[in-house]
Amino acid sequence: MSAARWIEVLDDLRTLGTLNVALTGGEPLTHPEFFDIAEAARNRHFVLRIFTNGSLVTNENADRIASLSPFFVEMSLHG
């Protein structure tokens, strides 16, 4: 879904009284508008959790994630 559609869903969730949003996947960072969606969640004062496998967490992405002040960033490691 597009970021615009996800933002509509976030607005609906806020109206329903939802407090927490977890962005996961597969790998959520593969979504081309991941940061727009994550920022929209934070702008709506959701507690933000991000579940990632870490494969796309570059230094730049790590800084962008940190700027979101997520409650959790959880990483799955399989090996």
C-alpha positions as a LaTeX table, in Angstrom:
\begin{tabular}{lrrr}
\hline
Residue & $x$ (\AA) & $y$ (\AA) & $z$ (\AA) \\
\hline
Met1 & 0.00 & 0.00 & 0.00 \\
Ser2 & 1.09 & 3.57 & $-0.52$ \\
Ala3 & 2.15 & 5.80 & 2.35 \\
Ala4 & $-1.00$ & 7.86 & 1.78 \\
Arg5 & $-3.16$ & 4.78 & 2.33 \\
Trp6 & $-1.16$ & 3.73 & 5.40 \\
Ile7 & $-1.61$ & 7.22 & 6.83 \\
Glu8 & $-5.37$ & 6.87 & 6.40 \\
Val9 & $-5.16$ & 3.59 & 8.33 \\
Leu10 & $-3.11$ & 5.30 & 11.06 \\
Asp11 & $-5.76$ & 8.01 & 11.32 \\
Asp12 & $-8.46$ & 5.34 & 11.65 \\
Leu13 & $-6.45$ & 3.55 & 14.34 \\
Arg14 & $-5.97$ & 6.80 & 16.26 \\
Thr15 & $-9.73$ & 7.44 & 16.12 \\
Leu16 & $-10.33$ & 3.94 & 17.51 \\
Gly17 & $-8.00$ & 4.64 & 20.45 \\
Thr18 & $-5.05$ & 2.52 & 19.36 \\
Leu19 & $-1.88$ & 3.37 & 21.28 \\
Asn20 & 0.83 & 1.20 & 19.72 \\
Val21 & 1.94 & 0.55 & 16.16 \\
Ala22 & 4.45 & $-2.11$ & 15.12 \\
Leu23 & 6.06 & $-1.85$ & 11.70 \\
Thr24 & 7.20 & $-5.26$ & 10.56 \\
Gly25 & 7.11 & $-7.39$ & 7.47 \\
Gly26 & 9.03 & $-9.35$ & 5.96 \\
Glu27 & 11.44 & $-6.48$ & 6.23 \\
Pro28 & 9.70 & $-3.11$ & 6.74 \\
Leu29 & 12.63 & $-1.08$ & 5.42 \\
Thr30 & 12.02 & $-2.52$ & 1.95 \\
His31 & 8.89 & $-0.37$ & 1.65 \\
Pro32 & 9.94 & 2.65 & $-0.45$ \\
Glu33 & 8.00 & 4.99 & 1.87 \\
Phe34 & 8.89 & 3.33 & 5.17 \\
Phe35 & 10.17 & 6.51 & 6.79 \\
Asp36 & 7.11 & 8.51 & 5.70 \\
Ile37 & 4.86 & 5.91 & 7.32 \\
Ala38 & 6.97 & 5.71 & 10.48 \\
Glu39 & 7.07 & 9.50 & 10.80 \\
Ala40 & 3.30 & 9.64 & 10.33 \\
Ala41 & 2.89 & 7.13 & 13.17 \\
Arg42 & 5.07 & 9.20 & 15.49 \\
Asn43 & 3.34 & 12.45 & 14.46 \\
Arg44 & 0.09 & 10.82 & 15.61 \\
His45 & 1.75 & 10.02 & 18.96 \\
Phe46 & 1.70 & 6.25 & 18.59 \\
Val47 & 4.18 & 4.19 & 20.53 \\
Leu48 & 6.32 & 2.93 & 17.64 \\
Arg49 & 7.93 & $-0.50$ & 17.46 \\
Ile50 & 10.05 & $-1.54$ & 14.51 \\
Phe51 & 10.86 & $-5.20$ & 13.81 \\
Thr52 & 13.73 & $-5.63$ & 11.35 \\
Asn53 & 16.25 & $-8.24$ & 10.34 \\
Gly54 & 18.83 & $-5.45$ & 10.18 \\
Ser55 & 19.94 & $-6.15$ & 6.62 \\
Leu56 & 19.00 & $-2.65$ & 5.43 \\
Val57 & 20.09 & $-0.73$ & 8.51 \\
Thr58 & 22.88 & 1.46 & 7.18 \\
Asn59 & 24.44 & 4.26 & 9.19 \\
Glu60 & 22.07 & 6.70 & 7.49 \\
Asn61 & 19.02 & 4.53 & 8.16 \\
Ala62 & 20.11 & 4.00 & 11.77 \\
Asp63 & 20.23 & 7.77 & 12.24 \\
Arg64 & 16.79 & 8.16 & 10.64 \\
Ile65 & 15.36 & 5.41 & 12.84 \\
Ala66 & 16.88 & 7.00 & 15.94 \\
Ser67 & 15.32 & 10.36 & 15.01 \\
Leu68 & 11.90 & 8.69 & 15.21 \\
Ser69 & 12.47 & 7.88 & 18.89 \\
Pro70 & 10.89 & 4.44 & 18.59 \\
Phe71 & 9.96 & 2.63 & 21.79 \\
Phe72 & 11.63 & $-0.52$ & 20.47 \\
Val73 & 13.72 & $-1.54$ & 17.53 \\
Glu74 & 13.82 & $-5.31$ & 17.56 \\
Met75 & 16.14 & $-7.34$ & 15.38 \\
Ser76 & 15.77 & $-10.97$ & 14.45 \\
Leu77 & 18.98 & $-12.88$ & 13.89 \\
His78 & 18.83 & $-16.29$ & 12.29 \\
Gly79 & 21.84 & $-18.41$ & 11.64 \\
\hline
\end{tabular}
